[in-house]
PDB file of C-alpha atoms in Angstrom:
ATOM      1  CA  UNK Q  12     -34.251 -25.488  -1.672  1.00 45.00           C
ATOM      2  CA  UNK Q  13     -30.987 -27.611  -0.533  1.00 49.00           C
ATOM      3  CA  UNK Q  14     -28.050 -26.728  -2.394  1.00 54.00           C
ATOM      4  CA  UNK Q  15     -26.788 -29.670  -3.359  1.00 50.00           C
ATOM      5  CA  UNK Q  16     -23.556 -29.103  -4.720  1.00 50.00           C
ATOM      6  CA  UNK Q  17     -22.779 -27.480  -1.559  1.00 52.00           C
ATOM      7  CA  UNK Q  18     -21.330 -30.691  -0.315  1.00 54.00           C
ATOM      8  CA  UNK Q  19     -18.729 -31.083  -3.398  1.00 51.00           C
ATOM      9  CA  UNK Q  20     -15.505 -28.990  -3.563  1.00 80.00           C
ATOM     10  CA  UNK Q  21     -14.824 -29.267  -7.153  1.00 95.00           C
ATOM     11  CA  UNK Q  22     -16.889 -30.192  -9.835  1.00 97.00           C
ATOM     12  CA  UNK Q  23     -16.646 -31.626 -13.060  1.00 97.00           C
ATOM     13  CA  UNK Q  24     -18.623 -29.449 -15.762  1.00 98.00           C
ATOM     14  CA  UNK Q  25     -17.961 -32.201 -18.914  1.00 96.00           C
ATOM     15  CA  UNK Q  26     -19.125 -35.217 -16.535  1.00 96.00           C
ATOM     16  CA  UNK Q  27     -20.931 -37.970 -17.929  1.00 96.00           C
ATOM     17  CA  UNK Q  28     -25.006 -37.805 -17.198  1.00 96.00           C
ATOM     18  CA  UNK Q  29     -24.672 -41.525 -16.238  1.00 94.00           C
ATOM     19  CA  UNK Q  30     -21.500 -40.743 -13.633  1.00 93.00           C
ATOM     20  CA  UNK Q  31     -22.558 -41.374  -9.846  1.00 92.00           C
ATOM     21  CA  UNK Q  32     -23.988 -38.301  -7.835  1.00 93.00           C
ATOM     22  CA  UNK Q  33     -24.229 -36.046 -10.941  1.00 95.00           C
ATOM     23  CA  UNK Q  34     -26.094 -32.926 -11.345  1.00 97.00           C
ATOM     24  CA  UNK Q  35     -27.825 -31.729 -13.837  1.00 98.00           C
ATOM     25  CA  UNK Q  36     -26.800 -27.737 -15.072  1.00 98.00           C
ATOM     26  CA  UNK Q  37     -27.936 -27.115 -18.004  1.00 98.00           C
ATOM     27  CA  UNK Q  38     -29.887 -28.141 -21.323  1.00 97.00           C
ATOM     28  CA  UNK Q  39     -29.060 -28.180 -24.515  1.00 96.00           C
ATOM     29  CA  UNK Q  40     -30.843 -25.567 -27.174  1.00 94.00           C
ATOM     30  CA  UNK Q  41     -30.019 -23.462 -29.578  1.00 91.00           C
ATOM     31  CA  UNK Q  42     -29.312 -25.039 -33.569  1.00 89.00           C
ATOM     32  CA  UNK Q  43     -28.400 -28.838 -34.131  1.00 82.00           C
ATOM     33  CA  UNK Q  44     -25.205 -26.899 -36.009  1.00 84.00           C
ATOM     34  CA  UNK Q  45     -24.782 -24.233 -33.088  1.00 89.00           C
ATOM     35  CA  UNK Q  46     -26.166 -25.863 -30.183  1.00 93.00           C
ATOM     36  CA  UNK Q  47     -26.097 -23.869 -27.030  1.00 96.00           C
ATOM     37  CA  UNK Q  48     -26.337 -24.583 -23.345  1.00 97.00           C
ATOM     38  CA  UNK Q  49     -29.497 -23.093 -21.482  1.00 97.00           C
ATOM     39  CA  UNK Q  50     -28.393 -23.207 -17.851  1.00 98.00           C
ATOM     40  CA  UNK Q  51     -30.929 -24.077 -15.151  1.00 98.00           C
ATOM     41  CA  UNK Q  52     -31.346 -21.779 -12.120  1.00 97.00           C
ATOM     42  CA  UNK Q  53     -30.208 -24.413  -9.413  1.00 97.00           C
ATOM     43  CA  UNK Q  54     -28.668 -27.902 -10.969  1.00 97.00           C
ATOM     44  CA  UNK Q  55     -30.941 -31.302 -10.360  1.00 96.00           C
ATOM     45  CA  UNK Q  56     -30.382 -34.320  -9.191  1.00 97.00           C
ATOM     46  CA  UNK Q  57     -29.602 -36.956 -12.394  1.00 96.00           C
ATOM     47  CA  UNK Q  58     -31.823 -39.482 -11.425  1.00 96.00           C
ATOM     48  CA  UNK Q  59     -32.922 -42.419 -13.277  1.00 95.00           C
ATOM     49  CA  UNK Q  60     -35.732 -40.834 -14.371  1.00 96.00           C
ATOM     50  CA  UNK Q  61     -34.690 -37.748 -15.819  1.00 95.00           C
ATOM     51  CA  UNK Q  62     -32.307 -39.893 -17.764  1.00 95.00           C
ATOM     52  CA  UNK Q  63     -35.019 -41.526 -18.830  1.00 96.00           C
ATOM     53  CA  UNK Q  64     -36.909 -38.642 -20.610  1.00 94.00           C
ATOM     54  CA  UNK Q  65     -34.003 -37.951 -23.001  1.00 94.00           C
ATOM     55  CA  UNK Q  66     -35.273 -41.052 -24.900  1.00 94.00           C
ATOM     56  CA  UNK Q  67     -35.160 -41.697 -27.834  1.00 95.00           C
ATOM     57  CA  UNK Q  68     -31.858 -40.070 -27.832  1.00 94.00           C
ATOM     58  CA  UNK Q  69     -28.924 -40.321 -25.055  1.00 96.00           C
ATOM     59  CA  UNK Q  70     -28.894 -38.030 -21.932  1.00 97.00           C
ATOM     60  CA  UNK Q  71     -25.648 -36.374 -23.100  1.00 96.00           C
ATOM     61  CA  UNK Q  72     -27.457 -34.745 -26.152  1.00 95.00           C
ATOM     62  CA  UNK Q  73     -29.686 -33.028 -24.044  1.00 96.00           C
ATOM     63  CA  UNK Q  74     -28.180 -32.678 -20.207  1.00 97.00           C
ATOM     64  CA  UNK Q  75     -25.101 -30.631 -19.400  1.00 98.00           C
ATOM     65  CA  UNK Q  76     -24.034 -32.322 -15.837  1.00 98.00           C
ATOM     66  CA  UNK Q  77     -21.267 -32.148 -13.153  1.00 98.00           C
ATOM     67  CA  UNK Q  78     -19.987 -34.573 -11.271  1.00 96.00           C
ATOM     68  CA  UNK Q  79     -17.211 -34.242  -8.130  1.00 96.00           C
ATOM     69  CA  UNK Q  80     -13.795 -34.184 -10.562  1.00 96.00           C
ATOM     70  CA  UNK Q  81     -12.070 -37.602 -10.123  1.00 95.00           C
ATOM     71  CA  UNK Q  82      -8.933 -36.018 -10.634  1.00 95.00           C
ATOM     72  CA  UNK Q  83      -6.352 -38.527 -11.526  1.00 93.00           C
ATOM     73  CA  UNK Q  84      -9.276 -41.123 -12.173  1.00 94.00           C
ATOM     74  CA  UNK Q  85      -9.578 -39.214 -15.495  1.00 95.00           C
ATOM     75  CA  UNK Q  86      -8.328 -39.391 -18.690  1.00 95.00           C
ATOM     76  CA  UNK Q  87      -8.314 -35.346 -19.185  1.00 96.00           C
ATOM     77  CA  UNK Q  88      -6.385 -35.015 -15.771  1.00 96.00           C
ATOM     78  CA  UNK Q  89      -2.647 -34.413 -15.915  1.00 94.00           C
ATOM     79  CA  UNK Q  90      -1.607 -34.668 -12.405  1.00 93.00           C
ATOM     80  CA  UNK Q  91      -1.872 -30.986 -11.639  1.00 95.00           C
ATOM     81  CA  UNK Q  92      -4.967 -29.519 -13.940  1.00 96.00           C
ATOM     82  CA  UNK Q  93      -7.993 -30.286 -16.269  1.00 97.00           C
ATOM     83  CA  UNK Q  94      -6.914 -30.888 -19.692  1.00 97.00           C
ATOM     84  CA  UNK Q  95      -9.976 -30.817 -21.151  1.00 98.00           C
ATOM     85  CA  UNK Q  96     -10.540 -27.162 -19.890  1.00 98.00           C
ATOM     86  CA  UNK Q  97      -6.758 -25.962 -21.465  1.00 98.00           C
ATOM     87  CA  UNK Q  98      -8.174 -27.726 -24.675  1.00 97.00           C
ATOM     88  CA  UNK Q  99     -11.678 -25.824 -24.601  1.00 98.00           C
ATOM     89  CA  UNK Q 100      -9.723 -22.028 -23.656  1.00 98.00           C
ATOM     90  CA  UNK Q 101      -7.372 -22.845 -26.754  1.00 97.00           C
ATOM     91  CA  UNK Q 102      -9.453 -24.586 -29.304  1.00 97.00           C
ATOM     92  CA  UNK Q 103     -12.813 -23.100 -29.123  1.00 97.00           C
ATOM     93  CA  UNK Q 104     -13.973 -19.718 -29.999  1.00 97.00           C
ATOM     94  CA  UNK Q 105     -15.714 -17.509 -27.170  1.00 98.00           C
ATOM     95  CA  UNK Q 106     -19.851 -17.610 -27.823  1.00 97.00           C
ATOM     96  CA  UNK Q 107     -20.220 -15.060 -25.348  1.00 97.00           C
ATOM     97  CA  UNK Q 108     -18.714 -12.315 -23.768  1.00 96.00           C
ATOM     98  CA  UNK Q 109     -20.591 -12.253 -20.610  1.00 96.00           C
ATOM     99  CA  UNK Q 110     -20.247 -15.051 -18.368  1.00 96.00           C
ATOM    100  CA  UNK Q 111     -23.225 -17.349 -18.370  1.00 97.00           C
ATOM    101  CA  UNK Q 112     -25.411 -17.465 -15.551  1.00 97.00           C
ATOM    102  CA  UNK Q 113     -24.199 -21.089 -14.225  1.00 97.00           C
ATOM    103  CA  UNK Q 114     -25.130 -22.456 -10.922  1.00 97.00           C
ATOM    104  CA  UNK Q 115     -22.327 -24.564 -10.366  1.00 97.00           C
ATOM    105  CA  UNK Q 116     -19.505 -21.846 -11.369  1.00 97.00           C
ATOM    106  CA  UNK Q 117     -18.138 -21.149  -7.451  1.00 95.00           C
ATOM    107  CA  UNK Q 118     -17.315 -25.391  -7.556  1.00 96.00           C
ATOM    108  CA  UNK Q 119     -16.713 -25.957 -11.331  1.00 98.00           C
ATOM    109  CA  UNK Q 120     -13.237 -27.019 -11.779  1.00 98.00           C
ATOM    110  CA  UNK Q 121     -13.000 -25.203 -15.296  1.00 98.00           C
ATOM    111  CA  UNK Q 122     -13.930 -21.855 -13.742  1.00 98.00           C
ATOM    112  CA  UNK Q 123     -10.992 -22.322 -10.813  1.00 97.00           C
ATOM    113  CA  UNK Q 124      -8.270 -23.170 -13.467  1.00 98.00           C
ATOM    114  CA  UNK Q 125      -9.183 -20.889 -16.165  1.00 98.00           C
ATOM    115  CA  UNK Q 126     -11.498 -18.306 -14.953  1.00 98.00           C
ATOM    116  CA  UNK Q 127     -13.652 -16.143 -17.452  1.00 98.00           C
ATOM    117  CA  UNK Q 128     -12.292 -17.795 -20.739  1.00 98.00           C
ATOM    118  CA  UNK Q 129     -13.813 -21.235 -19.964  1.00 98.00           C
ATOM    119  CA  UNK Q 130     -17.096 -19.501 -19.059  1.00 98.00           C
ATOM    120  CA  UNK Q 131     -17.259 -17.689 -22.593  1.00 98.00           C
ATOM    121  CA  UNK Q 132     -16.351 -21.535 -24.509  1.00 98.00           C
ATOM    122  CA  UNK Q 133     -18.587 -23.235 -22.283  1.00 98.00           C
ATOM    123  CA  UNK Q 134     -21.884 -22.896 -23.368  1.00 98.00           C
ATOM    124  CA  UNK Q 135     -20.750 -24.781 -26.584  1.00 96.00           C
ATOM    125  CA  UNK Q 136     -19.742 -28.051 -24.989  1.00 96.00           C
ATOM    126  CA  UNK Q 137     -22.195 -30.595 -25.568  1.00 96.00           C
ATOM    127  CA  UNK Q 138     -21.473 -33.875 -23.970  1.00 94.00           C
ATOM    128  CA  UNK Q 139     -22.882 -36.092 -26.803  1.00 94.00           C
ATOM    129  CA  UNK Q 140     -22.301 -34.516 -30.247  1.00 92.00           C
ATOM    130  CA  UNK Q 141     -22.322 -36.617 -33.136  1.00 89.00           C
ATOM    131  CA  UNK Q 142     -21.797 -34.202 -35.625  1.00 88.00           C
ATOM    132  CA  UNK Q 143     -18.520 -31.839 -33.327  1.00 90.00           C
ATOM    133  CA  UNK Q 144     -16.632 -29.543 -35.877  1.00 90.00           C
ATOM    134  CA  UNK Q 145     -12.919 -30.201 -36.247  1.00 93.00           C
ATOM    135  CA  UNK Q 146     -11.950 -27.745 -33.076  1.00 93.00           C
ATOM    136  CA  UNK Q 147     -14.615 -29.063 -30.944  1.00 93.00           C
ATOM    137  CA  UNK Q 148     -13.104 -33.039 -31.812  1.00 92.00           C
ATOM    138  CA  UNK Q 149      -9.713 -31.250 -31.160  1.00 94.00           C
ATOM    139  CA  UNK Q 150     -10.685 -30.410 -27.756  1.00 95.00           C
ATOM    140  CA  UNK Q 151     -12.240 -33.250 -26.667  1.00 93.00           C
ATOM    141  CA  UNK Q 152      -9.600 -35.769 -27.472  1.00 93.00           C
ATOM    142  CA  UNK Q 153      -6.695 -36.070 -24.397  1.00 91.00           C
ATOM    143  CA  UNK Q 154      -3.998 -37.332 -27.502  1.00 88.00           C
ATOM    144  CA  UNK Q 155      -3.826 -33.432 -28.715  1.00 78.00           C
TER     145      UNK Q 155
END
């Protein structure tokens, strides 16, 4: 099978599932109140199809995907790193001491600027969460 992230130098692992040339890494399980990322052996392609089967509810609910980081294109980039990831490493508690097995770590921007403590937060980010708890809503938002 074709790696296809091979092609991208740096990922973004909090992409939108609708964001062009996404891949697919993961899927959310777990408990509506603890949901948890199940990561996929080798990431997907996010096709129009796959989107589709998240219906009735959005792709984000369900789909964990990376996109190539836009960098200053983003509202979570600050000219030198990922916000978002400082926010996650700070905010969020660690769900797990060992380091999930992710296919897109070796490219995932998060992993490059903050290593194992991203790793440990990350199975906890779910891209469309309409009930987040107050440190998850502080994490997401770029004004804190």
């Amino acid at each position: 099978m074709e790696d296809i992230t091979a092609q991208r130098t740096t990922l973004c692992p909090s992409a939108r599932p609708e964001s062009v040339n996404g891949v697919v890494f993961g899927v959310v399980g777990g408990k509506a109140t603890e949901p948890r990322i199940a990561y996929l052996k080798q990431p997907l392609p996010m096709t129009e199809e796959l989107m589709a089967k998240a219906s009735p509810v959005t792709p984000g609910e369900i789909f964990r995907t990376a996109t190539s980081c836009i960098e200053s294109g983003c509202q979570h980039f600050n000219g030198k790193d990922c916000s978002l990831a400082m926010r996650v490493v700070d905010k969020l508690p660690v769900v797990t001491e060992d380091l999930p097995p992710c296919s897109i770590r070796r490219n995932c921007r998060w992993w490059q600027q903050e290593g194992k403590a991203a790793c440990r937060r990350c199975p906890q980010v779910i891209t469309d969460d309409y009930a987040p708890s107050k440190k998850v809503r502080q994490a997401a938002d770029p004004a804190v």
